[in-house]
């Protein structure tokens, strides 16, 4: 039977809340049969299923937070060429041009300035955000064709992933090698000298399967903006079975190319380009301890460097004076070139994590884990010297899904974390799910999240320098000693299937309070009191066909 698939989202203001409640109450009042013991009807519905919210595979109706799943069908139908563009589909997200980072600035509920803060982005569960500008969407090194699905947690992030899982968490899950055999080739040509090519080869036999992908793209970018690129990457994912109960998952990636700098801040960002190079390695060993229990150890490394240092010209030309005037104005210093660089830095991350899961159906499902991370960054233009800044942090996390009765589930999870820039802090989420029918769920949730400053936010000192390292002009700086941001979220959600299960709806009414919000001013980076926010989000997915409205007599 031919059906048309559609999906979308909306973010509404508070004056629409009563209408949403009345609509949901009216639709659910028509009733759905209560799930009977042994009834398997719900296994064949289209309720999204994800692993990111609780670190266990759960349907959205049983999870502790609202979740949007962007699958392969949706990616193909969207026509998007960049991962960031796909987030335009998610309610509550804003995607726009950026003034000082990549051409994309992605924010959830507007909780960002020109830097992208508090948004955790992962690839197969490993964090790829940068301590410098949180995330550079152009250098992720993942082809859209290799993505199995993208799971987006809306509202308070996912506390078990640490301090940067603050406003929201995005997990880009790639296809397993066994699911991408053979050769796949694609390419495109477009306006503004846009062109690209991608090739993937997958193979395997017995215990070993692998997928190798290479891609190259270049474009002049948008008119009126300096956002062109010439960028290529190569990545490998391999899964190796080590007997009947053990598996080794290896992921390697390397990117290299040139990216144009946006020119919205001409003093700092003249129309220049930056050279970039990045690589990452992830190794995960998993042991299955039974049908519903497993344990893994994961080690992860990421390195990135970029260089956009350029000359602004002679100091005398910048000031409009003669070279002979410079020694008189600056304590005997001679006329010289003034150089600057915004994206000139080196960055390293090392991370290790262990996790144990017990997820027997019908019983209490729980996860325990711990990890440690070292982040290091060096940049003369950012910090005023060439010394490495380092932050060591440690975390312990737990998550549980507890069935109280046939129709009630409690979800609880949290993390304790401590680092060099952060005293011991706790983030957690609690949710109570009520399911009057198998395809209708109401959820009341509360989450508290804390986010420590990144190395960039804590130590940032932007200036123009003489060639001997003396400050010519201080542009902006961080006052240091920043208190952690704190975000409290209360939400009431409805998750259900309507119109003969032809429409899936996730509607969420929320109230948010953010304290100690980080913001960048022209003279310093500091903490603001914060703000309050409330509203409604609706995510819907459906299939239209002759059976959508029920049987035809």
Short mmCIF file of C-alpha atoms in Angstrom, two decimals:
data_model
loop_
_atom_site.label_atom_id
_atom_site.label_comp_id
_atom_site.label_asym_id
_atom_site.label_seq_id
_atom_site.Cartn_x
_atom_site.Cartn_y
_atom_site.Cartn_z
CA UNK A 1 0.00 0.00 0.00
CA UNK A 2 1.42 3.37 -0.97
CA UNK A 3 1.72 5.85 1.87
CA UNK A 4 3.22 9.32 2.08
CA UNK A 5 5.57 9.98 4.99
CA UNK A 6 5.70 13.42 6.58
CA UNK A 7 7.21 14.94 9.71
CA UNK A 8 7.85 18.28 11.29
CA UNK A 9 7.90 20.38 14.42
CA UNK A 10 6.68 23.59 15.95
CA UNK A 11 7.62 25.84 18.84
CA UNK A 12 4.62 27.77 20.17
CA UNK A 13 4.15 30.52 22.73
CA UNK A 14 2.31 30.25 26.03
CA UNK A 15 -1.00 31.59 24.70
CA UNK A 16 -1.36 28.42 22.63
CA UNK A 17 -1.04 26.11 25.65
CA UNK A 18 -4.79 25.82 26.46
CA UNK A 19 -5.61 24.99 22.83
CA UNK A 20 -2.96 22.27 22.75
CA UNK A 21 -4.23 20.72 25.99
CA UNK A 22 -7.86 20.72 24.79
CA UNK A 23 -6.86 19.15 21.47
CA UNK A 24 -4.85 16.36 23.10
CA UNK A 25 -7.52 15.67 25.70
CA UNK A 26 -10.19 15.45 23.03
CA UNK A 27 -8.23 13.09 20.83
CA UNK A 28 -7.22 10.75 23.64
CA UNK A 29 -10.69 10.77 25.16
CA UNK A 30 -11.94 8.89 22.12
CA UNK A 31 -9.99 6.06 23.64
CA UNK A 32 -7.65 3.32 22.68
CA UNK A 33 -7.94 -0.20 24.02
CA UNK A 34 -5.91 -0.88 27.10
CA UNK A 35 -2.95 -3.15 26.41
CA UNK A 36 -3.83 -6.70 27.26
CA UNK A 37 -1.27 -9.19 28.54
CA UNK A 38 0.41 -10.82 25.59
CA UNK A 39 -0.88 -8.18 23.17
CA UNK A 40 1.91 -7.52 20.66
CA UNK A 41 0.17 -4.78 18.68
CA UNK A 42 2.44 -2.09 20.09
CA UNK A 43 5.54 -3.79 18.70
CA UNK A 44 4.44 -2.90 15.16
CA UNK A 45 3.73 0.79 15.62
CA UNK A 46 5.86 3.74 14.54
CA UNK A 47 6.75 5.15 17.95
CA UNK A 48 10.40 6.33 17.65
CA UNK A 49 12.99 4.29 19.52
CA UNK A 50 16.33 5.65 20.72
CA UNK A 51 19.29 4.89 22.96
CA UNK A 52 20.61 8.35 23.82
CA UNK A 53 18.15 9.47 26.52
CA UNK A 54 18.84 6.64 28.96
CA UNK A 55 21.84 4.83 27.38
CA UNK A 56 19.37 1.98 26.85
CA UNK A 57 17.15 1.30 23.86
CA UNK A 58 13.73 2.73 24.76
CA UNK A 59 10.64 3.85 22.85
CA UNK A 60 9.88 7.55 23.18
CA UNK A 61 6.73 6.71 25.16
CA UNK A 62 8.80 5.11 27.95
CA UNK A 63 11.80 7.46 27.99
CA UNK A 64 12.42 10.22 30.50
CA UNK A 65 12.81 13.08 28.00
CA UNK A 66 11.41 14.30 24.69
CA UNK A 67 13.34 12.95 21.74
CA UNK A 68 13.37 13.59 18.01
CA UNK A 69 14.76 10.86 15.77
CA UNK A 70 15.88 11.86 12.27
CA UNK A 71 16.24 8.62 10.29
CA UNK A 72 17.60 7.83 6.83
CA UNK A 73 14.25 8.36 5.12
CA UNK A 74 13.91 11.81 6.66
CA UNK A 75 17.49 12.72 5.73
CA UNK A 76 16.90 11.79 2.09
CA UNK A 77 13.56 13.58 1.94
CA UNK A 78 14.96 16.79 3.48
CA UNK A 79 17.36 17.56 0.64
CA UNK A 80 19.92 18.74 3.22
CA UNK A 81 23.62 18.68 2.35
CA UNK A 82 24.90 19.54 5.84
CA UNK A 83 24.15 17.95 9.21
CA UNK A 84 23.36 21.33 10.75
CA UNK A 85 20.56 21.89 8.21
CA UNK A 86 18.78 18.75 9.45
CA UNK A 87 18.35 20.36 12.88
CA UNK A 88 15.98 22.90 11.32
CA UNK A 89 13.44 20.06 11.44
CA UNK A 90 13.64 19.77 15.23
CA UNK A 91 11.22 21.93 17.27
CA UNK A 92 12.97 24.43 19.50
CA UNK A 93 16.14 24.61 17.40
CA UNK A 94 17.40 27.71 15.62
CA UNK A 95 19.94 27.36 12.78
CA UNK A 96 21.40 30.51 11.28
CA UNK A 97 24.56 32.09 9.96
CA UNK A 98 27.29 32.71 12.51
CA UNK A 99 29.47 35.74 12.98
CA UNK A 100 32.56 34.16 14.46
CA UNK A 101 32.41 30.39 14.13
CA UNK A 102 31.37 28.15 11.23
CA UNK A 103 28.70 29.27 8.74
CA UNK A 104 26.19 27.55 11.02
CA UNK A 105 25.17 28.70 14.47
CA UNK A 106 22.94 26.06 16.06
CA UNK A 107 21.09 26.88 19.27
CA UNK A 108 18.25 25.37 21.29
CA UNK A 109 15.66 27.86 22.58
CA UNK A 110 18.02 30.66 21.60
CA UNK A 111 20.46 29.82 24.40
CA UNK A 112 23.57 31.02 22.56
CA UNK A 113 25.37 34.15 21.48
CA UNK A 114 27.90 34.26 18.63
CA UNK A 115 29.50 31.20 20.23
CA UNK A 116 27.67 27.87 20.36
CA UNK A 117 27.52 26.92 24.03
CA UNK A 118 26.04 24.09 26.07
CA UNK A 119 25.13 21.88 23.11
CA UNK A 120 26.55 18.36 23.33
CA UNK A 121 27.25 16.76 19.93
CA UNK A 122 28.38 13.14 19.73
CA UNK A 123 29.25 10.70 16.99
CA UNK A 124 28.37 7.15 18.03
CA UNK A 125 28.34 8.24 21.66
CA UNK A 126 31.74 10.00 21.62
CA UNK A 127 31.77 13.77 22.17
CA UNK A 128 33.07 15.93 19.30
CA UNK A 129 32.38 19.40 20.67
CA UNK A 130 35.35 21.76 20.83
CA UNK A 131 36.65 23.58 23.90
CA UNK A 132 37.21 26.51 21.57
CA UNK A 133 33.86 27.15 19.87
CA UNK A 134 31.80 24.17 21.09
CA UNK A 135 31.25 22.59 17.66
CA UNK A 136 32.42 23.28 14.11
CA UNK A 137 29.77 21.67 11.94
CA UNK A 138 31.92 21.68 8.80
CA UNK A 139 34.67 19.51 10.26
CA UNK A 140 32.73 16.60 11.79
CA UNK A 141 34.03 14.21 9.12
CA UNK A 142 30.76 12.28 8.66
CA UNK A 143 28.92 11.84 5.35
CA UNK A 144 25.13 12.09 5.42
CA UNK A 145 25.03 8.81 3.51
CA UNK A 146 26.74 7.06 6.44
CA UNK A 147 24.25 8.23 9.08
CA UNK A 148 21.80 5.66 10.40
CA UNK A 149 19.87 8.20 12.46
CA UNK A 150 20.31 11.34 14.55
CA UNK A 151 18.79 11.32 18.03
CA UNK A 152 18.09 14.76 19.50
CA UNK A 153 17.14 15.17 23.15
CA UNK A 154 15.01 18.27 23.72
CA UNK A 155 14.88 20.00 27.07
CA UNK A 156 17.65 19.89 29.64
CA UNK A 157 20.07 17.72 27.69
CA UNK A 158 21.15 14.30 28.94
CA UNK A 159 22.93 14.54 32.31
CA UNK A 160 24.65 11.14 32.12
CA UNK A 161 26.85 12.50 29.30
CA UNK A 162 28.48 15.19 31.42
CA UNK A 163 28.53 18.93 31.83
CA UNK A 164 28.22 19.97 28.18
CA UNK A 165 24.97 18.00 27.72
CA UNK A 166 23.24 21.12 28.96
CA UNK A 167 20.52 22.62 26.74
CA UNK A 168 20.26 19.68 24.35
CA UNK A 169 22.14 16.57 23.25
CA UNK A 170 22.64 15.40 19.66
CA UNK A 171 23.90 11.89 18.97
CA UNK A 172 24.86 11.15 15.34
CA UNK A 173 24.68 7.37 14.99
CA UNK A 174 26.44 5.98 11.93
CA UNK A 175 25.60 2.84 9.99
CA UNK A 176 27.26 -0.36 11.13
CA UNK A 177 29.70 -1.83 8.58
CA UNK A 178 27.59 -4.95 8.13
CA UNK A 179 24.73 -2.73 6.96
CA UNK A 180 26.71 -0.97 4.20
CA UNK A 181 28.28 -3.66 1.97
CA UNK A 182 29.65 -3.05 -1.52
CA UNK A 183 30.54 0.16 -3.35
CA UNK A 184 28.54 3.38 -3.18
CA UNK A 185 29.47 6.49 -5.20
CA UNK A 186 27.75 9.88 -5.35
CA UNK A 187 28.56 13.38 -6.52
CA UNK A 188 27.08 16.76 -7.29
CA UNK A 189 27.78 19.99 -9.19
CA UNK A 190 26.05 23.31 -8.51
CA UNK A 191 26.26 27.08 -8.62
CA UNK A 192 28.93 29.13 -6.87
CA UNK A 193 31.52 26.58 -8.05
CA UNK A 194 30.01 23.98 -5.74
CA UNK A 195 31.03 20.39 -6.34
CA UNK A 196 31.67 17.29 -4.35
CA UNK A 197 32.19 13.55 -4.55
CA UNK A 198 31.79 10.73 -2.06
CA UNK A 199 32.78 7.06 -2.23
CA UNK A 200 32.16 4.27 0.26
CA UNK A 201 33.33 0.69 0.27
CA UNK A 202 32.09 -1.88 2.74
CA UNK A 203 33.04 -5.53 3.09
CA UNK A 204 33.35 -8.29 5.62
CA UNK A 205 33.65 -11.97 6.17
CA UNK A 206 33.31 -13.97 9.34
CA UNK A 207 34.26 -11.97 12.43
CA UNK A 208 35.47 -8.83 10.59
CA UNK A 209 33.37 -6.17 8.86
CA UNK A 210 34.49 -2.67 7.86
CA UNK A 211 33.29 0.45 6.07
CA UNK A 212 35.67 2.99 4.47
CA UNK A 213 34.33 6.37 3.32
CA UNK A 214 36.03 9.29 1.61
CA UNK A 215 34.50 12.63 0.65
CA UNK A 216 35.68 15.91 -0.85
CA UNK A 217 33.70 19.15 -1.24
CA UNK A 218 34.43 22.68 -2.34
CA UNK A 219 32.32 25.80 -2.85
CA UNK A 220 32.61 29.57 -2.98
CA UNK A 221 29.84 29.77 -0.40
CA UNK A 222 27.00 32.26 -0.19
CA UNK A 223 27.03 35.62 -1.92
CA UNK A 224 28.10 38.43 0.36
CA UNK A 225 29.69 36.10 2.91
CA UNK A 226 33.15 34.64 3.23
CA UNK A 227 32.09 31.06 3.93
CA UNK A 228 33.55 28.97 1.14
CA UNK A 229 35.43 25.75 1.72
CA UNK A 230 37.65 23.10 0.16
CA UNK A 231 37.50 20.18 2.56
CA UNK A 232 38.04 16.45 2.44
CA UNK A 233 37.88 13.62 4.95
CA UNK A 234 38.45 9.89 5.23
CA UNK A 235 36.92 7.67 7.89
CA UNK A 236 36.95 3.99 8.74
CA UNK A 237 34.67 2.00 10.99
CA UNK A 238 35.33 -1.65 11.71
CA UNK A 239 33.64 -4.20 13.96
CA UNK A 240 35.48 -7.34 14.99
CA UNK A 241 33.81 -10.24 16.77
CA UNK A 242 36.12 -11.70 19.43
CA UNK A 243 34.27 -14.92 20.05
CA UNK A 244 30.60 -15.33 20.89
CA UNK A 245 30.35 -12.64 23.58
CA UNK A 246 32.94 -9.96 22.80
CA UNK A 247 33.21 -7.30 20.12
CA UNK A 248 35.74 -4.62 19.21
CA UNK A 249 34.41 -1.45 17.53
CA UNK A 250 37.08 0.74 15.91
CA UNK A 251 36.43 4.17 14.38
CA UNK A 252 39.12 6.35 12.74
CA UNK A 253 38.67 9.68 10.99
CA UNK A 254 40.89 12.39 9.48
CA UNK A 255 39.94 15.73 7.89
CA UNK A 256 42.01 18.34 6.04
CA UNK A 257 41.23 21.48 4.08
CA UNK A 258 40.68 25.23 3.92
CA UNK A 259 37.71 27.15 5.31
CA UNK A 260 36.92 30.80 4.65
CA UNK A 261 36.44 33.05 7.66
CA UNK A 262 33.21 34.96 7.95
CA UNK A 263 33.86 38.69 7.67
CA UNK A 264 31.13 40.10 9.91
CA UNK A 265 33.78 41.36 12.36
CA UNK A 266 36.29 42.90 9.93
CA UNK A 267 38.83 44.05 12.53
CA UNK A 268 39.32 40.48 13.69
CA UNK A 269 38.19 38.56 10.60
CA UNK A 270 39.29 40.15 7.35
CA UNK A 271 38.38 38.11 4.27
CA UNK A 272 40.84 35.35 5.00
CA UNK A 273 40.85 31.57 5.12
CA UNK A 274 42.02 29.10 7.71
CA UNK A 275 43.89 25.88 7.29
CA UNK A 276 42.43 23.05 9.35
CA UNK A 277 43.41 19.52 10.20
CA UNK A 278 41.65 17.15 12.57
CA UNK A 279 41.69 13.47 13.45
CA UNK A 280 39.95 11.27 15.96
CA UNK A 281 40.16 7.66 17.11
CA UNK A 282 37.64 5.63 19.10
CA UNK A 283 38.05 2.09 20.40
CA UNK A 284 35.23 0.31 22.21
CA UNK A 285 35.45 -3.20 23.64
CA UNK A 286 32.07 -4.70 24.58
CA UNK A 287 31.40 -7.92 26.45
CA UNK A 288 27.92 -9.40 26.54
CA UNK A 289 27.33 -10.93 29.96
CA UNK A 290 23.93 -12.41 29.23
CA UNK A 291 20.89 -11.86 27.11
CA UNK A 292 20.15 -8.50 28.72
CA UNK A 293 23.43 -7.42 30.28
CA UNK A 294 26.62 -5.96 28.83
CA UNK A 295 29.77 -4.08 29.77
CA UNK A 296 32.06 -1.88 27.72
CA UNK A 297 35.31 0.04 27.94
CA UNK A 298 35.79 2.93 25.52
CA UNK A 299 38.87 5.05 24.86
CA UNK A 300 38.72 8.10 22.65
CA UNK A 301 41.18 10.66 21.31
CA UNK A 302 40.57 13.81 19.30
CA UNK A 303 43.06 16.34 17.87
CA UNK A 304 42.35 19.53 15.94
CA UNK A 305 44.43 22.43 14.73
CA UNK A 306 43.57 25.52 12.71
CA UNK A 307 45.61 28.47 11.49
CA UNK A 308 44.29 31.74 10.07
CA UNK A 309 47.03 34.19 11.10
CA UNK A 310 47.17 37.10 8.68
CA UNK A 311 48.65 40.55 8.42
CA UNK A 312 46.39 43.57 8.89
CA UNK A 313 49.06 45.82 7.40
CA UNK A 314 51.64 48.27 8.77
CA UNK A 315 50.78 49.91 12.05
CA UNK A 316 51.35 53.34 10.52
CA UNK A 317 48.84 52.61 7.76
CA UNK A 318 46.25 51.36 10.26
CA UNK A 319 46.60 54.54 12.35
CA UNK A 320 46.93 56.91 9.40
CA UNK A 321 50.30 58.32 10.49
CA UNK A 322 53.82 58.28 9.04
CA UNK A 323 56.33 55.53 9.98
CA UNK A 324 58.42 58.18 11.73
CA UNK A 325 55.54 58.86 14.14
CA UNK A 326 55.36 55.27 15.46
CA UNK A 327 58.42 55.48 17.81
CA UNK A 328 56.97 58.66 19.29
CA UNK A 329 53.59 57.07 19.93
CA UNK A 330 54.76 53.67 21.21
CA UNK A 331 57.84 54.09 23.41
CA UNK A 332 60.45 53.88 20.68
CA UNK A 333 59.06 50.86 18.83
CA UNK A 334 59.55 50.87 15.08
CA UNK A 335 56.80 50.62 12.52
CA UNK A 336 55.81 46.97 11.99
CA UNK A 337 53.17 44.68 10.58
CA UNK A 338 50.24 43.88 12.84
CA UNK A 339 49.16 40.25 12.69
CA UNK A 340 46.07 38.60 14.07
CA UNK A 341 44.38 35.23 14.06
CA UNK A 342 41.06 34.14 15.52
CA UNK A 343 41.12 30.46 14.56
CA UNK A 344 44.79 29.78 15.26
CA UNK A 345 44.91 27.07 17.91
CA UNK A 346 45.73 23.45 18.73
CA UNK A 347 43.37 21.28 20.74
CA UNK A 348 43.57 17.77 22.21
CA UNK A 349 41.09 15.54 24.05
CA UNK A 350 41.63 12.15 25.69
CA UNK A 351 38.68 10.32 27.21
CA UNK A 352 38.06 6.92 28.81
CA UNK A 353 34.69 5.53 29.88
CA UNK A 354 33.37 2.28 31.35
CA UNK A 355 29.71 1.29 31.49
CA UNK A 356 27.61 -1.62 32.76
CA UNK A 357 23.98 -2.16 31.69
CA UNK A 358 21.21 -4.45 32.89
CA UNK A 359 18.08 -4.05 30.78
CA UNK A 360 15.90 -7.12 31.29
CA UNK A 361 12.38 -6.47 29.87
CA UNK A 362 9.68 -6.00 32.48
CA UNK A 363 12.14 -5.43 35.32
CA UNK A 364 14.15 -2.50 36.60
CA UNK A 365 16.56 -1.43 33.85
CA UNK A 366 19.71 0.35 34.99
CA UNK A 367 23.09 1.68 33.89
CA UNK A 368 26.21 2.47 35.90
CA UNK A 369 29.38 4.04 34.58
CA UNK A 370 32.37 6.30 35.13
CA UNK A 371 34.86 8.17 33.02
CA UNK A 372 37.75 10.60 32.91
CA UNK A 373 38.71 13.27 30.40
CA UNK A 374 41.67 15.51 29.71
CA UNK A 375 41.23 18.54 27.48
CA UNK A 376 44.17 20.69 26.39
CA UNK A 377 44.36 23.78 24.23
CA UNK A 378 47.13 26.11 23.05
CA UNK A 379 46.72 29.42 21.22
CA UNK A 380 48.81 32.59 21.41
CA UNK A 381 46.04 34.67 19.80
CA UNK A 382 43.45 33.36 22.25
CA UNK A 383 45.44 33.24 25.52
CA UNK A 384 48.33 35.67 24.96
CA UNK A 385 51.08 33.01 25.21
CA UNK A 386 52.00 29.59 23.80
CA UNK A 387 51.43 27.59 26.98
CA UNK A 388 49.01 24.65 27.00
CA UNK A 389 45.88 25.12 29.11
CA UNK A 390 44.59 21.83 30.50
CA UNK A 391 41.44 20.68 32.27
CA UNK A 392 41.22 17.22 33.86
CA UNK A 393 37.73 16.07 34.82
CA UNK A 394 36.14 12.92 36.24
CA UNK A 395 32.54 11.72 36.24
CA UNK A 396 30.33 8.95 37.59
CA UNK A 397 26.84 8.41 36.23
CA UNK A 398 23.77 6.24 36.76
CA UNK A 399 20.43 5.77 35.05
CA UNK A 400 17.40 3.65 35.95
CA UNK A 401 13.99 2.91 34.47
CA UNK A 402 11.66 1.57 37.17
CA UNK A 403 8.20 0.12 36.40
CA UNK A 404 5.94 0.97 39.35
CA UNK A 405 2.86 -0.74 37.94
CA UNK A 406 1.48 -1.79 34.59
CA UNK A 407 0.83 1.81 33.56
CA UNK A 408 3.52 3.73 35.48
CA UNK A 409 7.29 4.12 34.90
CA UNK A 410 9.82 6.23 36.77
CA UNK A 411 12.98 7.32 34.93
CA UNK A 412 15.85 8.74 36.96
CA UNK A 413 19.43 9.52 36.00
CA UNK A 414 22.30 11.77 36.90
CA UNK A 415 26.02 12.44 37.00
CA UNK A 416 28.54 13.61 39.59
CA UNK A 417 31.44 15.45 38.00
CA UNK A 418 34.56 17.26 39.15
CA UNK A 419 37.31 19.01 37.21
CA UNK A 420 40.15 21.51 37.39
CA UNK A 421 37.76 24.32 36.40
CA UNK A 422 34.82 23.02 38.40
CA UNK A 423 34.11 21.91 41.94
CA UNK A 424 32.02 18.77 42.36
CA UNK A 425 28.64 19.31 40.73
CA UNK A 426 25.57 17.23 40.03
CA UNK A 427 23.17 17.11 37.09
CA UNK A 428 20.08 14.92 37.13
CA UNK A 429 16.72 14.21 35.53
CA UNK A 430 13.53 12.72 37.03
CA UNK A 431 10.42 11.75 35.07
CA UNK A 432 7.15 9.97 35.76
CA UNK A 433 5.43 8.32 32.79
CA UNK A 434 1.74 7.38 32.88
CA UNK A 435 0.35 5.18 30.07
CA UNK A 436 -3.47 4.91 30.24
CA UNK A 437 -3.33 3.07 26.90
CA UNK A 438 -0.42 1.44 25.13
CA UNK A 439 -0.30 4.19 22.48
CA UNK A 440 -0.88 7.21 24.76
CA UNK A 441 1.61 8.43 27.39
CA UNK A 442 1.69 11.44 29.69
CA UNK A 443 5.03 12.41 31.27
CA UNK A 444 5.92 14.88 34.02
CA UNK A 445 9.62 15.67 34.21
CA UNK A 446 12.17 17.80 36.02
CA UNK A 447 15.86 18.23 35.23
CA UNK A 448 18.72 20.18 36.77
CA UNK A 449 21.87 20.66 34.67
CA UNK A 450 25.18 22.33 35.45
CA UNK A 451 27.80 23.40 32.91
CA UNK A 452 31.33 24.44 33.74
CA UNK A 453 33.26 26.95 31.60
CA UNK A 454 35.33 25.65 28.71
CA UNK A 455 39.04 26.44 28.46
CA UNK A 456 38.15 29.15 25.95
CA UNK A 457 35.58 30.77 28.24
CA UNK A 458 37.82 30.62 31.32
CA UNK A 459 41.09 31.94 29.83
CA UNK A 460 40.11 33.93 26.74
CA UNK A 461 42.22 37.06 26.09
CA UNK A 462 41.86 38.51 22.60
CA UNK A 463 44.27 41.28 21.66
CA UNK A 464 46.47 42.75 18.93
CA UNK A 465 50.15 42.35 19.74
CA UNK A 466 53.48 43.94 18.87
CA UNK A 467 56.08 41.57 17.43
CA UNK A 468 57.71 41.29 20.87
CA UNK A 469 54.45 40.00 22.41
CA UNK A 470 53.45 43.27 24.10
CA UNK A 471 49.75 44.10 23.87
CA UNK A 472 48.95 46.76 21.31
CA UNK A 473 45.20 46.75 21.91
CA UNK A 474 43.16 44.56 24.23
CA UNK A 475 39.91 43.61 22.50
CA UNK A 476 38.15 41.32 24.96
CA UNK A 477 39.00 38.96 27.79
CA UNK A 478 37.52 36.59 30.34
CA UNK A 479 37.55 37.66 33.95
CA UNK A 480 38.08 33.99 34.95
CA UNK A 481 36.69 32.13 37.92
CA UNK A 482 33.33 31.75 36.21
CA UNK A 483 30.61 30.03 38.21
CA UNK A 484 28.89 27.09 36.49
CA UNK A 485 25.73 27.75 34.52
CA UNK A 486 22.61 26.12 35.98
CA UNK A 487 19.50 25.16 34.04
CA UNK A 488 16.27 23.91 35.64
CA UNK A 489 13.51 22.55 33.40
CA UNK A 490 9.97 21.43 34.26
CA UNK A 491 7.90 19.90 31.48
CA UNK A 492 4.64 18.09 30.88
CA UNK A 493 4.51 15.96 27.75
CA UNK A 494 2.07 13.91 25.75
CA UNK A 495 3.41 11.13 23.50
CA UNK A 496 0.92 9.21 21.45
CA UNK A 497 -0.47 7.90 18.20
CA UNK A 498 -3.64 9.37 16.73
CA UNK A 499 -5.94 8.76 13.77
CA UNK A 500 -5.72 4.98 13.69
CA UNK A 501 -2.00 5.18 14.52
CA UNK A 502 -1.38 7.22 11.36
CA UNK A 503 0.06 10.18 13.29
CA UNK A 504 2.73 10.18 16.02
CA UNK A 505 2.77 13.28 18.24
CA UNK A 506 5.21 14.40 20.93
CA UNK A 507 3.82 17.59 22.51
CA UNK A 508 5.72 19.25 25.33
CA UNK A 509 4.84 22.18 27.59
CA UNK A 510 7.95 23.51 29.33
CA UNK A 511 9.26 26.05 31.82
CA UNK A 512 13.00 26.81 31.96
CA UNK A 513 15.16 28.85 34.31
CA UNK A 514 18.82 29.55 33.43
CA UNK A 515 21.18 31.07 36.02
CA UNK A 516 24.76 32.37 35.64
CA UNK A 517 24.54 32.46 31.88
CA UNK A 518 27.89 32.99 30.11
CA UNK A 519 27.98 35.85 27.65
CA UNK A 520 30.75 37.60 25.72
CA UNK A 521 30.95 41.39 25.80
CA UNK A 522 33.40 43.65 24.03
CA UNK A 523 35.41 44.02 27.23
CA UNK A 524 35.07 40.66 28.96
CA UNK A 525 33.43 37.25 29.20
CA UNK A 526 31.31 37.10 32.33
CA UNK A 527 28.21 35.59 33.93
CA UNK A 528 24.76 37.14 33.59
CA UNK A 529 21.87 36.51 35.99
CA UNK A 530 20.11 34.36 33.36
CA UNK A 531 16.55 34.23 32.11
CA UNK A 532 13.16 32.48 32.25
CA UNK A 533 11.55 30.79 29.26
CA UNK A 534 8.35 28.86 28.66
CA UNK A 535 6.35 27.59 25.73
CA UNK A 536 5.14 24.57 23.78
CA UNK A 537 6.97 22.23 21.40
CA UNK A 538 5.26 19.76 19.08
CA UNK A 539 6.97 17.05 17.04
CA UNK A 540 4.86 14.99 14.69
CA UNK A 541 5.40 12.16 12.23
CA UNK A 542 2.86 10.38 10.09
CA UNK A 543 1.95 8.24 7.15
CA UNK A 544 -1.02 9.07 4.99
CA UNK A 545 -2.85 6.16 3.34
CA UNK A 546 -6.28 4.72 2.85
CA UNK A 547 -6.18 3.09 6.28
CA UNK A 548 -5.30 6.27 8.18
CA UNK A 549 -8.91 7.10 9.04
CA UNK A 550 -10.00 3.53 9.77
CA UNK A 551 -11.83 0.90 7.71
CA UNK A 552 -14.01 2.00 4.83
CA UNK A 553 -17.48 0.45 4.76
#
